[in-house]
Amino acid sequence: MEFLPSPPRAVLFDRDGTLIVDVPYNADPTKVRPMPGAAEVLAGLRRSGIPVGVVTNQSGIGRGILSAEEVAKVNAAVEDLLGPFDIWEICPHAPGYGCVCRKPMPGLVLRASRRLGLDPVEVAVIGDIGADVKAAAAAGSRGVLVPTAATRPAETAAAPLVARDLAGAVDLLWGSR
């Protein structure tokens, strides 16, 4: 019999392409649109007492395309549409900066886990690209890929857990499927 790990005690989500429709370098809160099923999935986790958080690369800050204030306004719009999150972790660095927080590095997941008072093995990460799943694995967390049009076929093939939507991702984590 295969050992199934216990369900996660918290779920971290990528922001763009996972929780909200990806608008590259979005500085406009009015352009925030939830991904299908995101509000329902988050509400269900919250009702179950599961902390939810966001781990997001926002390289537009490091590239000088966005300000931290603009990103904060977009994040506030995300919360207005999808409800409050227990934790936000943001990497503001551009690629090549050499930080440990930019996914696929584990820094965002490790920091979010620590702030939640959890071991990373108790946390799951749901995202739409390989960097999200790789960050989870590098931190010792479980990762679930929910592919979109932006997801490369090789990323889907490499992901240990793949779901067609957010509800399916949560079902995989709780062994409902």
PDB file of C-alpha atoms in Angstrom:
ATOM      1  CA  MET A   1       0.000   0.000   0.000  1.00  0.00           C
ATOM      2  CA  GLU A   2       1.322   3.429  -0.960  1.00  0.00           C
ATOM      3  CA  PHE A   3       1.750   5.917   1.865  1.00  0.00           C
ATOM      4  CA  LEU A   4      -0.222   9.087   1.255  1.00  0.00           C
ATOM      5  CA  PRO A   5       1.093  12.149   3.051  1.00  0.00           C
ATOM      6  CA  SER A   6      -1.313  13.886   5.349  1.00  0.00           C
ATOM      7  CA  PRO A   7      -3.245  16.769   3.821  1.00  0.00           C
ATOM      8  CA  PRO A   8      -1.486  20.129   3.864  1.00  0.00           C
ATOM      9  CA  ARG A   9      -2.030  22.490   6.770  1.00  0.00           C
ATOM     10  CA  ALA A  10      -1.810  25.541   4.457  1.00  0.00           C
ATOM     11  CA  VAL A  11      -2.031  26.219   0.733  1.00  0.00           C
ATOM     12  CA  LEU A  12       0.030  28.834  -1.070  1.00  0.00           C
ATOM     13  CA  PHE A  13      -1.050  30.012  -4.511  1.00  0.00           C
ATOM     14  CA  ASP A  14       0.778  31.690  -7.334  1.00  0.00           C
ATOM     15  CA  ARG A  15      -1.026  34.923  -8.219  1.00  0.00           C
ATOM     16  CA  ASP A  16      -0.917  35.560 -11.979  1.00  0.00           C
ATOM     17  CA  GLY A  17      -2.395  32.788 -14.097  1.00  0.00           C
ATOM     18  CA  THR A  18      -3.448  30.829 -11.016  1.00  0.00           C
ATOM     19  CA  LEU A  19      -5.673  33.048  -8.863  1.00  0.00           C
ATOM     20  CA  ILE A  20      -6.201  35.839 -11.379  1.00  0.00           C
ATOM     21  CA  VAL A  21      -6.031  36.129 -15.137  1.00  0.00           C
ATOM     22  CA  ASP A  22      -2.457  36.988 -16.073  1.00  0.00           C
ATOM     23  CA  VAL A  23      -2.083  40.563 -17.299  1.00  0.00           C
ATOM     24  CA  PRO A  24       1.682  41.005 -17.790  1.00  0.00           C
ATOM     25  CA  TYR A  25       3.144  43.678 -15.506  1.00  0.00           C
ATOM     26  CA  ASN A  26      -0.322  44.729 -14.383  1.00  0.00           C
ATOM     27  CA  ALA A  27      -0.341  48.083 -12.571  1.00  0.00           C
ATOM     28  CA  ASP A  28      -4.101  48.599 -12.948  1.00  0.00           C
ATOM     29  CA  PRO A  29      -6.354  47.137 -10.235  1.00  0.00           C
ATOM     30  CA  THR A  30      -9.381  47.441 -12.551  1.00  0.00           C
ATOM     31  CA  LYS A  31      -7.841  44.767 -14.795  1.00  0.00           C
ATOM     32  CA  VAL A  32      -7.861  42.125 -12.032  1.00  0.00           C
ATOM     33  CA  ARG A  33     -10.137  39.209 -12.978  1.00  0.00           C
ATOM     34  CA  PRO A  34     -10.348  35.986 -10.953  1.00  0.00           C
ATOM     35  CA  MET A  35      -9.537  32.681 -12.587  1.00  0.00           C
ATOM     36  CA  PRO A  36     -12.544  30.359 -12.895  1.00  0.00           C
ATOM     37  CA  GLY A  37     -13.330  28.694  -9.581  1.00  0.00           C
ATOM     38  CA  ALA A  38     -10.755  30.661  -7.569  1.00  0.00           C
ATOM     39  CA  ALA A  39     -13.270  32.342  -5.244  1.00  0.00           C
ATOM     40  CA  GLU A  40     -15.057  29.060  -4.515  1.00  0.00           C
ATOM     41  CA  VAL A  41     -11.850  27.116  -3.862  1.00  0.00           C
ATOM     42  CA  LEU A  42     -10.517  29.791  -1.526  1.00  0.00           C
ATOM     43  CA  ALA A  43     -13.829  30.063   0.324  1.00  0.00           C
ATOM     44  CA  GLY A  44     -13.885  26.292   0.827  1.00  0.00           C
ATOM     45  CA  LEU A  45     -10.347  26.235   2.216  1.00  0.00           C
ATOM     46  CA  ARG A  46     -11.117  29.120   4.550  1.00  0.00           C
ATOM     47  CA  ARG A  47     -14.311  27.406   5.784  1.00  0.00           C
ATOM     48  CA  SER A  48     -12.182  24.342   6.556  1.00  0.00           C
ATOM     49  CA  GLY A  49      -9.765  26.452   8.591  1.00  0.00           C
ATOM     50  CA  ILE A  50      -6.905  26.056   6.124  1.00  0.00           C
ATOM     51  CA  PRO A  51      -4.656  29.129   5.894  1.00  0.00           C
ATOM     52  CA  VAL A  52      -4.209  30.433   2.346  1.00  0.00           C
ATOM     53  CA  GLY A  53      -1.437  32.590   1.006  1.00  0.00           C
ATOM     54  CA  VAL A  54       0.102  34.002  -2.141  1.00  0.00           C
ATOM     55  CA  VAL A  55       3.683  33.533  -3.339  1.00  0.00           C
ATOM     56  CA  THR A  56       4.363  35.638  -6.408  1.00  0.00           C
ATOM     57  CA  ASN A  57       7.266  36.812  -8.526  1.00  0.00           C
ATOM     58  CA  GLN A  58       6.772  40.460  -9.438  1.00  0.00           C
ATOM     59  CA  SER A  59       9.856  41.152 -11.537  1.00  0.00           C
ATOM     60  CA  GLY A  60       8.221  44.281 -12.920  1.00  0.00           C
ATOM     61  CA  ILE A  61       9.368  46.021  -9.735  1.00  0.00           C
ATOM     62  CA  GLY A  62      13.001  45.039 -10.248  1.00  0.00           C
ATOM     63  CA  ARG A  63      12.781  45.872 -13.953  1.00  0.00           C
ATOM     64  CA  GLY A  64      11.449  49.358 -13.173  1.00  0.00           C
ATOM     65  CA  ILE A  65       8.148  48.684 -14.975  1.00  0.00           C
ATOM     66  CA  LEU A  66       6.002  48.661 -11.813  1.00  0.00           C
ATOM     67  CA  SER A  67       6.293  50.265  -8.417  1.00  0.00           C
ATOM     68  CA  ALA A  68       5.812  48.353  -5.194  1.00  0.00           C
ATOM     69  CA  GLU A  69       2.801  50.626  -4.546  1.00  0.00           C
ATOM     70  CA  GLU A  70       1.195  49.609  -7.856  1.00  0.00           C
ATOM     71  CA  VAL A  71       1.701  45.933  -7.038  1.00  0.00           C
ATOM     72  CA  ALA A  72       0.167  46.527  -3.596  1.00  0.00           C
ATOM     73  CA  LYS A  73      -2.895  48.126  -5.217  1.00  0.00           C
ATOM     74  CA  VAL A  74      -3.311  45.142  -7.546  1.00  0.00           C
ATOM     75  CA  ASN A  75      -2.914  42.788  -4.562  1.00  0.00           C
ATOM     76  CA  ALA A  76      -5.595  44.755  -2.697  1.00  0.00           C
ATOM     77  CA  ALA A  77      -7.896  44.278  -5.702  1.00  0.00           C
ATOM     78  CA  VAL A  78      -7.164  40.538  -5.583  1.00  0.00           C
ATOM     79  CA  GLU A  79      -8.250  40.478  -1.923  1.00  0.00           C
ATOM     80  CA  ASP A  80     -11.342  42.569  -2.710  1.00  0.00           C
ATOM     81  CA  LEU A  81     -12.415  39.934  -5.255  1.00  0.00           C
ATOM     82  CA  LEU A  82     -11.182  36.750  -3.588  1.00  0.00           C
ATOM     83  CA  GLY A  83     -11.156  37.517   0.134  1.00  0.00           C
ATOM     84  CA  PRO A  84      -8.301  37.998   2.582  1.00  0.00           C
ATOM     85  CA  PHE A  85      -5.115  35.956   2.495  1.00  0.00           C
ATOM     86  CA  ASP A  86      -3.245  34.893   5.601  1.00  0.00           C
ATOM     87  CA  ILE A  87       0.105  35.596   4.003  1.00  0.00           C
ATOM     88  CA  TRP A  88       1.576  37.388   0.997  1.00  0.00           C
ATOM     89  CA  GLU A  89       5.171  36.798  -0.081  1.00  0.00           C
ATOM     90  CA  ILE A  90       6.444  38.776  -3.063  1.00  0.00           C
ATOM     91  CA  CYS A  91       9.758  38.597  -4.893  1.00  0.00           C
ATOM     92  CA  PRO A  92      10.391  42.050  -6.384  1.00  0.00           C
ATOM     93  CA  HIS A  93      13.628  41.054  -8.103  1.00  0.00           C
ATOM     94  CA  ALA A  94      14.340  40.852 -11.808  1.00  0.00           C
ATOM     95  CA  PRO A  95      15.692  37.571 -13.229  1.00  0.00           C
ATOM     96  CA  GLY A  96      19.444  37.328 -12.773  1.00  0.00           C
ATOM     97  CA  TYR A  97      19.442  39.312  -9.531  1.00  0.00           C
ATOM     98  CA  GLY A  98      20.651  36.239  -7.651  1.00  0.00           C
ATOM     99  CA  CYS A  99      18.059  36.220  -4.881  1.00  0.00           C
ATOM    100  CA  VAL A 100      16.790  33.073  -3.180  1.00  0.00           C
ATOM    101  CA  CYS A 101      13.173  34.234  -3.256  1.00  0.00           C
ATOM    102  CA  ARG A 102      12.460  34.302  -6.998  1.00  0.00           C
ATOM    103  CA  LYS A 103      10.657  31.115  -7.999  1.00  0.00           C
ATOM    104  CA  PRO A 104      11.879  28.477  -8.844  1.00  0.00           C
ATOM    105  CA  MET A 105      14.093  29.153  -5.814  1.00  0.00           C
ATOM    106  CA  PRO A 106      12.441  28.146  -2.512  1.00  0.00           C
ATOM    107  CA  GLY A 107      12.681  31.458  -0.629  1.00  0.00           C
ATOM    108  CA  LEU A 108       9.052  32.606  -0.948  1.00  0.00           C
ATOM    109  CA  VAL A 109       7.699  29.213   0.101  1.00  0.00           C
ATOM    110  CA  LEU A 110      10.146  28.901   2.987  1.00  0.00           C
ATOM    111  CA  ARG A 111       9.394  32.414   4.243  1.00  0.00           C
ATOM    112  CA  ALA A 112       5.615  31.932   3.966  1.00  0.00           C
ATOM    113  CA  SER A 113       5.827  28.585   5.784  1.00  0.00           C
ATOM    114  CA  ARG A 114       7.918  30.082   8.580  1.00  0.00           C
ATOM    115  CA  ARG A 115       5.545  33.058   8.965  1.00  0.00           C
ATOM    116  CA  LEU A 116       2.617  30.617   9.189  1.00  0.00           C
ATOM    117  CA  GLY A 117       4.466  28.632  11.865  1.00  0.00           C
ATOM    118  CA  LEU A 118       4.577  25.519   9.675  1.00  0.00           C
ATOM    119  CA  ASP A 119       7.221  23.198   8.359  1.00  0.00           C
ATOM    120  CA  PRO A 120       7.371  23.438   4.539  1.00  0.00           C
ATOM    121  CA  VAL A 121       6.393  19.749   4.301  1.00  0.00           C
ATOM    122  CA  GLU A 122       3.038  20.765   5.784  1.00  0.00           C
ATOM    123  CA  VAL A 123       2.418  23.285   2.989  1.00  0.00           C
ATOM    124  CA  ALA A 124       1.244  22.887  -0.600  1.00  0.00           C
ATOM    125  CA  VAL A 125       1.826  25.249  -3.508  1.00  0.00           C
ATOM    126  CA  ILE A 126      -0.536  25.560  -6.469  1.00  0.00           C
ATOM    127  CA  GLY A 127       0.640  27.322  -9.608  1.00  0.00           C
ATOM    128  CA  ASP A 128       0.417  27.465 -13.379  1.00  0.00           C
ATOM    129  CA  ILE A 129       4.050  27.115 -14.449  1.00  0.00           C
ATOM    130  CA  GLY A 130       7.003  24.882 -13.720  1.00  0.00           C
ATOM    131  CA  ALA A 131       8.732  27.501 -11.552  1.00  0.00           C
ATOM    132  CA  ASP A 132       5.864  27.254  -9.048  1.00  0.00           C
ATOM    133  CA  VAL A 133       6.172  23.474  -8.750  1.00  0.00           C
ATOM    134  CA  LYS A 134       9.979  23.647  -8.646  1.00  0.00           C
ATOM    135  CA  ALA A 135       9.870  26.222  -5.832  1.00  0.00           C
ATOM    136  CA  ALA A 136       7.576  23.921  -3.864  1.00  0.00           C
ATOM    137  CA  ALA A 137       9.888  20.942  -4.378  1.00  0.00           C
ATOM    138  CA  ALA A 138      12.991  22.962  -3.499  1.00  0.00           C
ATOM    139  CA  ALA A 139      11.327  24.009  -0.232  1.00  0.00           C
ATOM    140  CA  GLY A 140      10.201  20.454   0.588  1.00  0.00           C
ATOM    141  CA  SER A 141       6.538  21.264  -0.079  1.00  0.00           C
ATOM    142  CA  ARG A 142       4.040  19.587  -2.387  1.00  0.00           C
ATOM    143  CA  GLY A 143       3.359  21.350  -5.650  1.00  0.00           C
ATOM    144  CA  VAL A 144       0.360  21.043  -7.956  1.00  0.00           C
ATOM    145  CA  LEU A 145       0.439  22.395 -11.485  1.00  0.00           C
ATOM    146  CA  VAL A 146      -2.760  23.794 -12.990  1.00  0.00           C
ATOM    147  CA  PRO A 147      -1.748  24.332 -16.620  1.00  0.00           C
ATOM    148  CA  THR A 148      -2.891  27.311 -18.663  1.00  0.00           C
ATOM    149  CA  ALA A 149      -2.067  28.408 -22.205  1.00  0.00           C
ATOM    150  CA  ALA A 150       1.215  29.806 -20.796  1.00  0.00           C
ATOM    151  CA  THR A 151       2.313  26.442 -19.391  1.00  0.00           C
ATOM    152  CA  ARG A 152       4.899  24.635 -21.504  1.00  0.00           C
ATOM    153  CA  PRO A 153       4.204  20.952 -22.273  1.00  0.00           C
ATOM    154  CA  ALA A 154       7.551  20.008 -20.681  1.00  0.00           C
ATOM    155  CA  GLU A 155       6.455  21.697 -17.434  1.00  0.00           C
ATOM    156  CA  THR A 156       3.259  19.675 -17.398  1.00  0.00           C
ATOM    157  CA  ALA A 157       5.158  16.462 -18.123  1.00  0.00           C
ATOM    158  CA  ALA A 158       7.643  17.155 -15.314  1.00  0.00           C
ATOM    159  CA  ALA A 159       5.100  18.068 -12.626  1.00  0.00           C
ATOM    160  CA  PRO A 160       4.395  15.315 -10.078  1.00  0.00           C
ATOM    161  CA  LEU A 161       0.789  16.472  -9.589  1.00  0.00           C
ATOM    162  CA  VAL A 162      -1.296  18.055 -12.348  1.00  0.00           C
ATOM    163  CA  ALA A 163      -4.923  19.171 -12.161  1.00  0.00           C
ATOM    164  CA  ARG A 164      -7.178  20.679 -14.795  1.00  0.00           C
ATOM    165  CA  ASP A 165      -8.414  23.428 -12.453  1.00  0.00           C
ATOM    166  CA  LEU A 166      -8.063  24.801  -8.929  1.00  0.00           C
ATOM    167  CA  ALA A 167     -10.807  22.588  -7.510  1.00  0.00           C
ATOM    168  CA  GLY A 168      -9.046  19.548  -8.959  1.00  0.00           C
ATOM    169  CA  ALA A 169      -5.756  20.676  -7.416  1.00  0.00           C
ATOM    170  CA  VAL A 170      -7.337  20.877  -3.963  1.00  0.00           C
ATOM    171  CA  ASP A 171      -8.971  17.472  -4.508  1.00  0.00           C
ATOM    172  CA  LEU A 172      -5.548  15.975  -5.326  1.00  0.00           C
ATOM    173  CA  LEU A 173      -4.072  17.399  -2.131  1.00  0.00           C
ATOM    174  CA  TRP A 174      -6.829  15.962   0.017  1.00  0.00           C
ATOM    175  CA  GLY A 175      -6.906  12.591  -1.773  1.00  0.00           C
ATOM    176  CA  SER A 176     -10.430  13.122  -3.069  1.00  0.00           C
ATOM    177  CA  ARG A 177      -9.431  11.984  -6.546  1.00  0.00           C
TER     178      ARG A 177
END
